[in-house]
PDB file of C-alpha atoms in Angstrom:
ATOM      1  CA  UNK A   1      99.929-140.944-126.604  1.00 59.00           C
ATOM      2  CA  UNK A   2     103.043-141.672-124.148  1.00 60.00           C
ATOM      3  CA  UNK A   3     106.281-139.761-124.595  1.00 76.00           C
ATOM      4  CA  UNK A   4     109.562-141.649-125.260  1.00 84.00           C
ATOM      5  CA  UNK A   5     112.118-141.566-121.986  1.00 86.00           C
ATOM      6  CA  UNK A   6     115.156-140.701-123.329  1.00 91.00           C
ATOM      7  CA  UNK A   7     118.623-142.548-122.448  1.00 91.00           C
ATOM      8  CA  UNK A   8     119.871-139.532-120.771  1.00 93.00           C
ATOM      9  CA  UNK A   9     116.658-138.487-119.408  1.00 89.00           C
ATOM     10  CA  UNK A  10     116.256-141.879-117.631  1.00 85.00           C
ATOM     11  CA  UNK A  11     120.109-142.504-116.626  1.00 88.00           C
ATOM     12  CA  UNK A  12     119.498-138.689-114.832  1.00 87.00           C
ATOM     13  CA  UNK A  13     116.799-139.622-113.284  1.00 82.00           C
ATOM     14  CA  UNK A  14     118.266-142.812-111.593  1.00 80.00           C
ATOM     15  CA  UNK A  15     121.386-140.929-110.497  1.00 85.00           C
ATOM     16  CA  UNK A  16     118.946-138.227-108.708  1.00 80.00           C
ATOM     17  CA  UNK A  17     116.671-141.297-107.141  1.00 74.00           C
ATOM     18  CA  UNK A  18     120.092-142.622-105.392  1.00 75.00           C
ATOM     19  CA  UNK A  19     118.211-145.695-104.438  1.00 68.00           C
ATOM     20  CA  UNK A  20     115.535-143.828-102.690  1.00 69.00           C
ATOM     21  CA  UNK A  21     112.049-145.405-103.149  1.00 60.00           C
ATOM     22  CA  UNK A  22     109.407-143.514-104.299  1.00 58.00           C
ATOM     23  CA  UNK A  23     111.478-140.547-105.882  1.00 60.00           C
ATOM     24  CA  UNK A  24     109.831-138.261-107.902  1.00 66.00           C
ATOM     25  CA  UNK A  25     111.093-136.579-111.440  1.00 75.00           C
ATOM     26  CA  UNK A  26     110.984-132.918-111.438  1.00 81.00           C
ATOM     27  CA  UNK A  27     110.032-131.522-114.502  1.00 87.00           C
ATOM     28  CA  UNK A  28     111.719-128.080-114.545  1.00 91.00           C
ATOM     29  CA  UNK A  29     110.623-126.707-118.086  1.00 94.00           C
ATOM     30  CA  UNK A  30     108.902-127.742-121.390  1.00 94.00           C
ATOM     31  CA  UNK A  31     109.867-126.806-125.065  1.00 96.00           C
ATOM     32  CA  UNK A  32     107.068-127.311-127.989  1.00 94.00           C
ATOM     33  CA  UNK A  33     108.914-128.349-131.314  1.00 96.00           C
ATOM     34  CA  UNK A  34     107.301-127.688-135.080  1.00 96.00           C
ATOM     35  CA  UNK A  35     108.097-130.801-136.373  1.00 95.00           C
ATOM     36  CA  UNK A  36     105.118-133.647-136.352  1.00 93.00           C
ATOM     37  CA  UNK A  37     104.931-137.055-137.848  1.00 92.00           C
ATOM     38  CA  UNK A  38     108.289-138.607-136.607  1.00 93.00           C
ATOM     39  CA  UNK A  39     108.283-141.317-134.073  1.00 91.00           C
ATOM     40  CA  UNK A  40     110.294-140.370-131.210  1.00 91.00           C
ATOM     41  CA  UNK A  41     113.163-142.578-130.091  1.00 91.00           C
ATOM     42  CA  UNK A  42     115.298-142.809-126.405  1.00 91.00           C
ATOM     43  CA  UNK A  43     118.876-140.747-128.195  1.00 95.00           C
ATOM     44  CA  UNK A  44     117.040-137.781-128.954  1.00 95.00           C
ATOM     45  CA  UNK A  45     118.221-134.302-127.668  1.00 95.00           C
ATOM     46  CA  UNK A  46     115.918-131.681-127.811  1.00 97.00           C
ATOM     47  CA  UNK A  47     112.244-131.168-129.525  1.00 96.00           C
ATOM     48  CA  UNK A  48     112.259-131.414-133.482  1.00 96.00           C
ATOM     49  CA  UNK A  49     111.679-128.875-135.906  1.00 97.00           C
ATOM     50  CA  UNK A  50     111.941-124.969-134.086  1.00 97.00           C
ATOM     51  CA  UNK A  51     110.920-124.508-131.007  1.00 98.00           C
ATOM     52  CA  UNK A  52     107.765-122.527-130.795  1.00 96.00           C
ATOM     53  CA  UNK A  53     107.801-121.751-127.138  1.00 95.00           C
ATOM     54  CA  UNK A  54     109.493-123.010-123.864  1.00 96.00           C
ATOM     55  CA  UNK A  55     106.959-122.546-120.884  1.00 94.00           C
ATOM     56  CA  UNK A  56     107.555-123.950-116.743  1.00 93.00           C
ATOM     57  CA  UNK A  57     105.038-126.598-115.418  1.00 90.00           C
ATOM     58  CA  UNK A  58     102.301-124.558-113.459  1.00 87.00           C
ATOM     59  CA  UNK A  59     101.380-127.265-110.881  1.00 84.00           C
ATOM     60  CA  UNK A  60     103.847-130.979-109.582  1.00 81.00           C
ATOM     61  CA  UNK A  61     101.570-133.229-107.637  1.00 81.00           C
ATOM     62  CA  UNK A  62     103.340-136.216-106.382  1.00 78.00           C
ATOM     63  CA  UNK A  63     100.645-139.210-106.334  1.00 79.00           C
ATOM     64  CA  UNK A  64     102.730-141.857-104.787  1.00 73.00           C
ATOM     65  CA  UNK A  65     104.506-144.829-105.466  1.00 72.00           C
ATOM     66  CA  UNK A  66     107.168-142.765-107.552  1.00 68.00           C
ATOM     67  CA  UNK A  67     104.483-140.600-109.922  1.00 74.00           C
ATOM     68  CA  UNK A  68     104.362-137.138-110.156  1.00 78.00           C
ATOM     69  CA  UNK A  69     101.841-135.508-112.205  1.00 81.00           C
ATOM     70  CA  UNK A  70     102.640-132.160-113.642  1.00 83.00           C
ATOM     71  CA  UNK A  71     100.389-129.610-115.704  1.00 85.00           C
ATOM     72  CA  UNK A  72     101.522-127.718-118.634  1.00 86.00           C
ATOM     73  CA  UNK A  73      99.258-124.516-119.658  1.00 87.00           C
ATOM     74  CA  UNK A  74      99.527-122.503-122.749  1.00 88.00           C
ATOM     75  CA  UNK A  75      97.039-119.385-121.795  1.00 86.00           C
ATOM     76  CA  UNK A  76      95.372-117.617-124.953  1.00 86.00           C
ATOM     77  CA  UNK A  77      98.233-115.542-125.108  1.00 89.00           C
ATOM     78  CA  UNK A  78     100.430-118.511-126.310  1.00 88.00           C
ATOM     79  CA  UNK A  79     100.747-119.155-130.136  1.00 90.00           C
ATOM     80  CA  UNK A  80      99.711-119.017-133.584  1.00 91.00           C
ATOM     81  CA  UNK A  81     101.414-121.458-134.850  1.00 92.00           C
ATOM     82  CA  UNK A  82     101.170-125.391-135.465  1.00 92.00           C
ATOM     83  CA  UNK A  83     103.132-128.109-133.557  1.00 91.00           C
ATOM     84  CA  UNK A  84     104.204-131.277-133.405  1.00 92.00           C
ATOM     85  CA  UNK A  85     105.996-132.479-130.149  1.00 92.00           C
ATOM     86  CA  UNK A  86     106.548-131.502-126.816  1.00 91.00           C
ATOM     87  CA  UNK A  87     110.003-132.109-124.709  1.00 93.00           C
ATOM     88  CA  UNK A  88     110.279-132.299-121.053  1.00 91.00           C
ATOM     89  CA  UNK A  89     113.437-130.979-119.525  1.00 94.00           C
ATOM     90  CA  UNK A  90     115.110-131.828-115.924  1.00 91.00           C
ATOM     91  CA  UNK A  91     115.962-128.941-113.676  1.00 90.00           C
ATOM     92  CA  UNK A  92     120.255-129.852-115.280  1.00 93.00           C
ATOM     93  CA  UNK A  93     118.820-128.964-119.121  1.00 95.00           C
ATOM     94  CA  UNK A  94     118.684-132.911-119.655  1.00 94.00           C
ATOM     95  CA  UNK A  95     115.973-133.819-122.607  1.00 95.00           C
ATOM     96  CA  UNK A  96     113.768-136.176-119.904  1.00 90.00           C
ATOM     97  CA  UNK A  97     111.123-137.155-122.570  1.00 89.00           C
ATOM     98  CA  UNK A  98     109.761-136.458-125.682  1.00 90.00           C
ATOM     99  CA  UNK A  99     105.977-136.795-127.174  1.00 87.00           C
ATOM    100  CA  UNK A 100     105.281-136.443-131.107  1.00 89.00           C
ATOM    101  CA  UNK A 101     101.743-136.055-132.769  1.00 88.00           C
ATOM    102  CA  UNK A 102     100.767-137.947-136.010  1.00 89.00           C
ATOM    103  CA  UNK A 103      99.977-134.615-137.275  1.00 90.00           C
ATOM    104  CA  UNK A 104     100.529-130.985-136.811  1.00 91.00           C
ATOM    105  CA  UNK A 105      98.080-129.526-134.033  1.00 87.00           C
ATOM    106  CA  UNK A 106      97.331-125.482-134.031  1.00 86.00           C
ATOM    107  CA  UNK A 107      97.438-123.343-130.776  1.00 87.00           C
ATOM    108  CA  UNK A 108      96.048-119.952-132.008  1.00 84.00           C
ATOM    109  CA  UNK A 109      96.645-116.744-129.778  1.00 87.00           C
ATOM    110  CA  UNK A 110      93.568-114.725-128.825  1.00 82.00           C
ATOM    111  CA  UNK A 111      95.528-112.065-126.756  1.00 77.00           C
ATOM    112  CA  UNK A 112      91.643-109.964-125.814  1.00 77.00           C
ATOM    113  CA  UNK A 113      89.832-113.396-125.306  1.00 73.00           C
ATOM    114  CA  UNK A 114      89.446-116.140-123.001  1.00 69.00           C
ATOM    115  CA  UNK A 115      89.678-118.886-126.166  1.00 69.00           C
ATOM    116  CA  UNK A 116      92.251-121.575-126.872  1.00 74.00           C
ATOM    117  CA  UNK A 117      93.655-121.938-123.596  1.00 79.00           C
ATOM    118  CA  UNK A 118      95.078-125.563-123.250  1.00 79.00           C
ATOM    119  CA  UNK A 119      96.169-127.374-120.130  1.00 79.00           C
ATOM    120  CA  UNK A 120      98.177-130.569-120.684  1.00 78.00           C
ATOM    121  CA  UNK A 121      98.239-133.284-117.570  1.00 79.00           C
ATOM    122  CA  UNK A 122     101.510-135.467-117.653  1.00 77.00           C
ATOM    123  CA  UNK A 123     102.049-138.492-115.412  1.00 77.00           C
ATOM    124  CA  UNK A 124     105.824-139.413-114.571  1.00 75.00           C
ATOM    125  CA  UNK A 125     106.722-142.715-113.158  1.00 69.00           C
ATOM    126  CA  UNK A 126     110.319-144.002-111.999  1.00 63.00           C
ATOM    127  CA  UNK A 127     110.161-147.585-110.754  1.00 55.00           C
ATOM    128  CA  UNK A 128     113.235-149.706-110.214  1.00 52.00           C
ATOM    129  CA  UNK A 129     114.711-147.967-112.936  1.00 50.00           C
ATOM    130  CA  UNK A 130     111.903-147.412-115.346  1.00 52.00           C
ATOM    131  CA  UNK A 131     110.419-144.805-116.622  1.00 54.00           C
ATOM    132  CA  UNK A 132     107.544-143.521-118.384  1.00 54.00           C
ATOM    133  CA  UNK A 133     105.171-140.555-118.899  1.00 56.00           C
ATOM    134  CA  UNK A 134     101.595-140.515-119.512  1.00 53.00           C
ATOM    135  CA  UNK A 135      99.622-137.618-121.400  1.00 52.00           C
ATOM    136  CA  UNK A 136      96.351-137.599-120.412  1.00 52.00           C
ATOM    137  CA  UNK A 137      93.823-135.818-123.544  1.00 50.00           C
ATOM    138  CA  UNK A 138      94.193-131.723-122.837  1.00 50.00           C
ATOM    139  CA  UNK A 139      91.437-129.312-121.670  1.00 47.00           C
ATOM    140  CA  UNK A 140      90.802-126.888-123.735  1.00 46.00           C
ATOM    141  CA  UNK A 141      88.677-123.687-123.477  1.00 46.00           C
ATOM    142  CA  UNK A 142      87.057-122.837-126.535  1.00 45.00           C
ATOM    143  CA  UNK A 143      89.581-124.260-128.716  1.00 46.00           C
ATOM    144  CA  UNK A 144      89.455-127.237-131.066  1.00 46.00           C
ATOM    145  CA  UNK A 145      90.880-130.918-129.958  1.00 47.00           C
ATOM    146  CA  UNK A 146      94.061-132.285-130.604  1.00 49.00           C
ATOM    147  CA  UNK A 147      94.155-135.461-132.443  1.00 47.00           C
ATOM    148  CA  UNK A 148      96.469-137.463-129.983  1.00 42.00           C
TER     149      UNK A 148
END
């Protein structure tokens, strides 16, 4: 599954790159939206459907040649609900990207156990004024597998 780069996300992005090669996005926070089902398109805003939780990237790697990767974690602590999509925000508030699931995917809170932590691993790439991010499948602990 690859998120959408919106308009605004991407035109951001190119105005903080200035022409300098190899610049790296900086994800600043993520929001998880309800809503699943929908296929993303470059003009959206924000996530769709509520937002469930908004959470910081715990780790930015930049790998070279413009990519970043950056790791999203949602501890057992985190849910119960079911979601949808997941937005990626620029350190301004600007909607960067968006990522939708075909169907609704649970993240269940077990606040007194290790169980259903998941840890997402996003690739961002801005080359000559493209742009695109990769999800790579999430690690889970004890949990059950999203259907990407």
């Amino acid at each position: 599954m690859d998120y959408i780069v919106t308009k605004k996300g991407l035109k951001r992005a190119v105005e903080l790159a200035g022409g300098k090669p190899g610049y790296v996005v900086k994800i600043a926070y993520y929001k998880i939206g309800s809503s699943a089902g929908f296929q993303p398109d470059d003009t959206m805003l924000d996530v769709q459907g509520v937002t469930l939780h908004k959470g910081v990237p715990i780790e930015c790697v930049p790998v070279g040649d413009g990519r970043a990767q950056f790791t999203l974690f949602m501890d057992e602590t985190i849910g119960t609900w079911q979601f949808g999509n997941i937005g990626l925000f620029l350190e301004d508030d600007t909607f960067y990207a968006i990522a939708a699931f075909k169907r609704p995917q649970w993240k269940i809170a077990f606040p007194d156990k290790d169980y259903n932590r998941v840890r997402l691993t996003l690739t961002s790439v801005l080359s000559q004024g493209q742009a695109k991010v990769s999800l790579t499948p999430p690690t889970l602990v004890l949990g059950s597998l999203w259907e990407l």
